[in-house]
Amino acid sequence: MRLLSLLFFAFLVRFIHGETHTWYFETGWVDANPDGVFEKKMIGFNGSWPLPTLRVKKGDRINLYLINGFNDRNTTLHFHGMFQNGTGQMDGPEMVTQCPIPPGETYLYNFTVADQVGTFWYHSHTSGQYGDGMRGAFIIEDDDFPYDYDEEVVLTLSEHYHKNSDELTPAFLSRYNPTGAEPIPQNILFNETRNNTWKVEPNKTYLLRIVNVGRFVSQFLWMEDHEFEVVEIDGIYVEKNTTDMIYITTAQRYTALVRTKSDTSKNYAFMAAIDETMLDVIPGDLQLNGTNYIVYDDNNDKPEAVTVDSWEDILDDFYLKPLSNTTLFDEPDLTVTVDIAMDNLGNGVNYAFFNNITYTRPVVPTLLTALSAGEFATNELVYGTNTHSIVLQGGDVIDLVLNNHDPGTHPFHLHGHTFQVIERGPAFPDDEPTDWNATDHAEYPEYPMERDTVYVRPSSYAVLRFKADNPGVWFFHCHIEWHLDQGLALMFIEDPMGIQNNPEQQLTESHKNACNKAGVPLEGNAVANTNNYLDLKGENVQHKPLPTGFTARGIVALVFSCIAAFLGMAAIAFYGLADIPDVEARVTRDLNVEYEDDIADDEIITEDQPLRGSQESSRSNRSNRSGKVRI
Ligand SMILES: *[C@@H]1O[C@H](CO)[C@@H](O)[C@H](O)[C@H]1NC(C)=O
Ligand SMILES: *[C@@H]1O[C@H](CO)[C@@H](O)[C@H](O)[C@H]1NC(C)=O
Ligand SMILES: *[C@@H]1O[C@H](CO)[C@@H](O)[C@H](O)[C@H]1NC(C)=O
Ligand SMILES: *[C@@H]1O[C@H](CO)[C@@H](O)[C@H](O)[C@H]1NC(C)=O
Ligand SMILES: *[C@@H]1O[C@H](CO)[C@@H](O)[C@H](O)[C@H]1NC(C)=O
Ligand SMILES: *[C@@H]1O[C@H](CO)[C@@H](O)[C@H](O)[C@H]1NC(C)=O
Ligand SMILES: *[C@@H]1O[C@H](CO)[C@@H](O)[C@H](O)[C@H]1NC(C)=O
Ligand SMILES: *[C@@H]1O[C@H](CO)[C@@H](O)[C@H](O)[C@H]1NC(C)=O
Ligand SMILES: *[C@@H]1O[C@H](CO)[C@@H](O)[C@H](O)[C@H]1NC(C)=O
Ligand SMILES: *[C@@H]1O[C@H](CO)[C@@H](O)[C@H](O)[C@H]1NC(C)=O
Ligand SMILES: *[C@@H]1O[C@H](CO)[C@@H](O)[C@H](O)[C@H]1NC(C)=O
Ligand SMILES: *[C@@H]1O[C@H](CO)[C@@H](O)[C@H](O)[C@H]1NC(C)=O
């Protein structure tokens, strides 16, 4: 009897407190050849890449010690999709919820996965690093998984660059790339490789957890003669929906049941393809499709690629119904409307904007300002005018209206939450951007689809609804890393007094240590002023607009004609420029402008961004969707 009650007690403890997973991971460069055609360095943990899939159970505690093993750069880690309820400083984005971790220092990510289950991932939230390999799947298992399956398998997708961010980012954020053309990848990866073999057994149901860990392009996925039965998106179980093709943006997850054939006489193709509308230029040698293999029997031939006639047959996630039957949240207490655009500022660089503001990082991480500002924490001003901080009242329902004035697709991600997607407009690629109309909108779904990353179509809109029930500082940004680098981000300061009043939110020793070693103040407003929180003198702000009369079109014309003089037609391949050692000096001389390296490190934002040249001026010089340039 005593044994029984002891056992029961142990069970209870396990149930309530969960298990603690302790990991020590040291970052560093690893020699790799992900696509099989080019040796390069990727960012690994403990000398190994790809990074491990981390597995925990609902209710477990994570103690991940991230050791910065680089000698020349800061780092951070974000657990994508985790609510971090009460543990905002474990969320990851540098200068948002934490100080950067400097070389040689260790940061303890200590949090529980209270009530979340499903397919997630983790990645650096320091500019460029996840695109260089610092990313992996994070699975929260559920003893009460609602569907039957035999075996589980993880599949990560991404695009791949032969150059690392140290080269790509400065060339991208340069006045010599005035249209903001994103770097063109060299390949796509399937489970961090190419030509992947997935060995299956007949008559089985597999639970396939798909994560797009890429930094730029969305992908289409389809299988020869097999179907996806989608059961989860971004940690939200949904009523089963069967489809032949999935469209997955960066940072999204789809979990699907896949039933195998009853015989082993044939192997099948598993195809992935880049959404090529996202590329400005399609180099002739870029393979847009990747062929992978579902292998029943190694003795049989590998299958040929299979093609599809149209991209129209994707599952439209808008219609997926959460299994929880969660209904539409109440009418909003606050509606935040943002216009998305891309344009050049006075330094000639192409930036991305929400309502004309390009996110510019503060001197003090915003969460640290919220913790130290006392009663001023409810005043948006203390967070700086260029961090685009929006204070939310605890318990409010928020509608976030996204009006995309850019002809590209953008996958937006909100930290700390999932949101209901209550409306999403069609693409208006060839028309004027069409804004959401508050007095003339579609009827909202009774059971809206819910996830943490959603795409907004070209020149169109979407409306997201969420409850401010998680006190914290939550980044909202485009998950195309290039676009985050361009500043396509804003921040919600949710219930700041609720943050201050929670002892668990106070800075941990390892956090304070990282700040001290990085030379980042622990307190103060956006400029670290602790005497007067409303005095923002000297705050970091975006560059001034282009001088009137000197339009983006002008820059484009100048740069193009100049480049053309040197390089002729090859100039269209902007990224070719990086191979020519002194091109900047030569171009500068030719333009008779002063040469300076405008882009300081601290102007580069942390994580992800997609970038579609927005303005007319850009589009006129970039290939448009209907007429791609093939070179
Ligand atoms: C990774 O390296 C750290 C020290 O650099 C070590 O403490 C840890 O045990 C290693 N972790 C694994 C999983 O090997
Ligand atoms: C994939 O196949 C291509 C073409 O055969 C080959 O060049 C490449 O090395 C392969 N990649 C990997 C990672 O196996
Ligand atoms: C690390 O972050 C600190 C604080 O933002 C910054 O001053 C420093 O230059 C960064 N270090 C590197 C190597 O980028
Ligand atoms: C992790 O956080 C919990 C809750 O704040 C705390 O009790 C525990 O001591 C922390 N773990 C470590 C290793 O610091
Ligand atoms: C992807 O890689 C992981 C880790 O190596 C492996 O467990 C999984 O089976 C692979 N998935 C597929 C579809 O091949
Ligand atoms: C698969 O199941 C079917 C029907 O239950 C059965 O006829 C067949 O033999 C099974 N195939 C294998 C390879 O076990
Ligand atoms: C890639 O796949 C698409 C869709 O199946 C097809 O139309 C196209 O021809 C394929 N491209 C190549 C180079 O195989
Ligand atoms: C499945 O998705 C389609 C749209 O792609 C939608 O029309 C349909 O209602 C969905 N069915 C279920 C059961 O969710
Ligand atoms: C959701 O509604 C369906 C009927 O539409 C019902 O069968 C199911 O039990 C409900 N689930 C929950 C979690 O309430
Ligand atoms: C952005 O700037 C444009 C041009 O200066 C102006 O017309 C527009 O009202 C501004 N938008 C917002 C939301 O401030
Ligand atoms: C919004 O819809 C109303 C009602 O249909 C219409 O009168 C109004 O012109 C629309 N507003 C815009 C900006 O299109
Ligand atoms: C966060 O925790 C509070 C209190 O424990 C709870 O009311 C709220 O629903 C939680 N929010 C989320 C997003 O889990």
JSON list of N, CA, C and O and ligand atoms in Angstrom, two decimals, residues 239-242 314-317 319-321, ligand 8:
[
{"chain": "A", "resi": 239, "resn": "GLU", "atom": "N", "xyz": [-8.41, 19.29, -37.48]},
{"chain": "A", "resi": 239, "resn": "GLU", "atom": "CA", "xyz": [-9.17, 18.19, -38.08]},
{"chain": "A", "resi": 239, "resn": "GLU", "atom": "C", "xyz": [-8.43, 17.77, -39.34]},
{"chain": "A", "resi": 239, "resn": "GLU", "atom": "O", "xyz": [-7.97, 18.61, -40.11]},
{"chain": "A", "resi": 240, "resn": "LYS", "atom": "N", "xyz": [-8.34, 16.46, -39.54]},
{"chain": "A", "resi": 240, "resn": "LYS", "atom": "CA", "xyz": [-7.58, 15.92, -40.67]},
{"chain": "A", "resi": 240, "resn": "LYS", "atom": "C", "xyz": [-8.00, 16.56, -41.99]},
{"chain": "A", "resi": 240, "resn": "LYS", "atom": "O", "xyz": [-9.18, 16.74, -42.25]},
{"chain": "A", "resi": 241, "resn": "ASN", "atom": "N", "xyz": [-7.01, 16.87, -42.79]},
{"chain": "A", "resi": 241, "resn": "ASN", "atom": "CA", "xyz": [-7.32, 17.34, -44.14]},
{"chain": "A", "resi": 241, "resn": "ASN", "atom": "C", "xyz": [-6.31, 16.70, -45.09]},
{"chain": "A", "resi": 241, "resn": "ASN", "atom": "O", "xyz": [-5.11, 16.80, -44.89]},
{"chain": "A", "resi": 242, "resn": "THR", "atom": "N", "xyz": [-6.83, 16.02, -46.10]},
{"chain": "A", "resi": 242, "resn": "THR", "atom": "CA", "xyz": [-5.97, 15.26, -47.01]},
{"chain": "A", "resi": 242, "resn": "THR", "atom": "C", "xyz": [-5.61, 16.10, -48.21]},
{"chain": "A", "resi": 242, "resn": "THR", "atom": "O", "xyz": [-6.46, 16.77, -48.78]},
{"chain": "A", "resi": 314, "resn": "ILE", "atom": "N", "xyz": [-2.48, 23.30, -53.74]},
{"chain": "A", "resi": 314, "resn": "ILE", "atom": "CA", "xyz": [-2.00, 23.24, -52.36]},
{"chain": "A", "resi": 314, "resn": "ILE", "atom": "C", "xyz": [-3.16, 23.28, -51.37]},
{"chain": "A", "resi": 314, "resn": "ILE", "atom": "O", "xyz": [-4.23, 23.80, -51.68]},
{"chain": "A", "resi": 315, "resn": "LEU", "atom": "N", "xyz": [-2.89, 22.74, -50.19]},
{"chain": "A", "resi": 315, "resn": "LEU", "atom": "CA", "xyz": [-3.86, 22.85, -49.11]},
{"chain": "A", "resi": 315, "resn": "LEU", "atom": "C", "xyz": [-3.88, 24.31, -48.67]},
{"chain": "A", "resi": 315, "resn": "LEU", "atom": "O", "xyz": [-2.84, 24.89, -48.37]},
{"chain": "A", "resi": 316, "resn": "ASP", "atom": "N", "xyz": [-5.04, 24.89, -48.63]},
{"chain": "A", "resi": 316, "resn": "ASP", "atom": "CA", "xyz": [-5.17, 26.26, -48.15]},
{"chain": "A", "resi": 316, "resn": "ASP", "atom": "C", "xyz": [-5.36, 26.22, -46.63]},
{"chain": "A", "resi": 316, "resn": "ASP", "atom": "O", "xyz": [-6.41, 25.84, -46.15]},
{"chain": "A", "resi": 317, "resn": "ASP", "atom": "N", "xyz": [-4.32, 26.57, -45.90]},
{"chain": "A", "resi": 317, "resn": "ASP", "atom": "CA", "xyz": [-4.36, 26.40, -44.45]},
{"chain": "A", "resi": 317, "resn": "ASP", "atom": "C", "xyz": [-5.46, 27.24, -43.80]},
{"chain": "A", "resi": 317, "resn": "ASP", "atom": "O", "xyz": [-5.87, 26.95, -42.68]},
{"chain": "A", "resi": 319, "resn": "TYR", "atom": "N", "xyz": [-8.43, 27.18, -44.13]},
{"chain": "A", "resi": 319, "resn": "TYR", "atom": "CA", "xyz": [-9.65, 26.40, -43.86]},
{"chain": "A", "resi": 319, "resn": "TYR", "atom": "C", "xyz": [-9.45, 25.29, -42.84]},
{"chain": "A", "resi": 319, "resn": "TYR", "atom": "O", "xyz": [-10.37, 24.52, -42.58]},
{"chain": "A", "resi": 320, "resn": "LEU", "atom": "N", "xyz": [-8.25, 25.20, -42.27]},
{"chain": "A", "resi": 320, "resn": "LEU", "atom": "CA", "xyz": [-8.04, 24.13, -41.30]},
{"chain": "A", "resi": 320, "resn": "LEU", "atom": "C", "xyz": [-8.71, 24.49, -39.97]},
{"chain": "A", "resi": 320, "resn": "LEU", "atom": "O", "xyz": [-8.57, 25.59, -39.47]},
{"chain": "A", "resi": 321, "resn": "LYS", "atom": "N", "xyz": [-9.40, 23.50, -39.42]},
{"chain": "A", "resi": 321, "resn": "LYS", "atom": "CA", "xyz": [-10.15, 23.77, -38.18]},
{"chain": "A", "resi": 321, "resn": "LYS", "atom": "C", "xyz": [-9.40, 23.17, -36.99]},
{"chain": "A", "resi": 321, "resn": "LYS", "atom": "O", "xyz": [-9.11, 21.99, -36.96]},
{"chain": "B", "resi": 8, "resn": "LIG", "atom": "C1", "xyz": [-9.74, 20.92, -46.21]},
{"chain": "B", "resi": 8, "resn": "LIG", "atom": "O1", "xyz": [-9.18, 22.05, -46.85]},
{"chain": "B", "resi": 8, "resn": "LIG", "atom": "C2", "xyz": [-9.98, 22.59, -47.90]},
{"chain": "B", "resi": 8, "resn": "LIG", "atom": "C3", "xyz": [-9.23, 23.77, -48.51]},
{"chain": "B", "resi": 8, "resn": "LIG", "atom": "O2", "xyz": [-7.95, 23.44, -48.91]},
{"chain": "B", "resi": 8, "resn": "LIG", "atom": "C4", "xyz": [-11.30, 23.06, -47.35]},
{"chain": "B", "resi": 8, "resn": "LIG", "atom": "O3", "xyz": [-12.10, 23.48, -48.42]},
{"chain": "B", "resi": 8, "resn": "LIG", "atom": "C5", "xyz": [-11.97, 21.91, -46.60]},
{"chain": "B", "resi": 8, "resn": "LIG", "atom": "O4", "xyz": [-13.11, 22.41, -45.96]},
{"chain": "B", "resi": 8, "resn": "LIG", "atom": "C6", "xyz": [-11.04, 21.32, -45.56]},
{"chain": "B", "resi": 8, "resn": "LIG", "atom": "N1", "xyz": [-11.69, 20.17, -44.95]},
{"chain": "B", "resi": 8, "resn": "LIG", "atom": "C7", "xyz": [-11.58, 19.93, -43.65]},
{"chain": "B", "resi": 8, "resn": "LIG", "atom": "C8", "xyz": [-12.28, 18.69, -43.16]},
{"chain": "B", "resi": 8, "resn": "LIG", "atom": "O5", "xyz": [-10.97, 20.63, -42.87]}
]
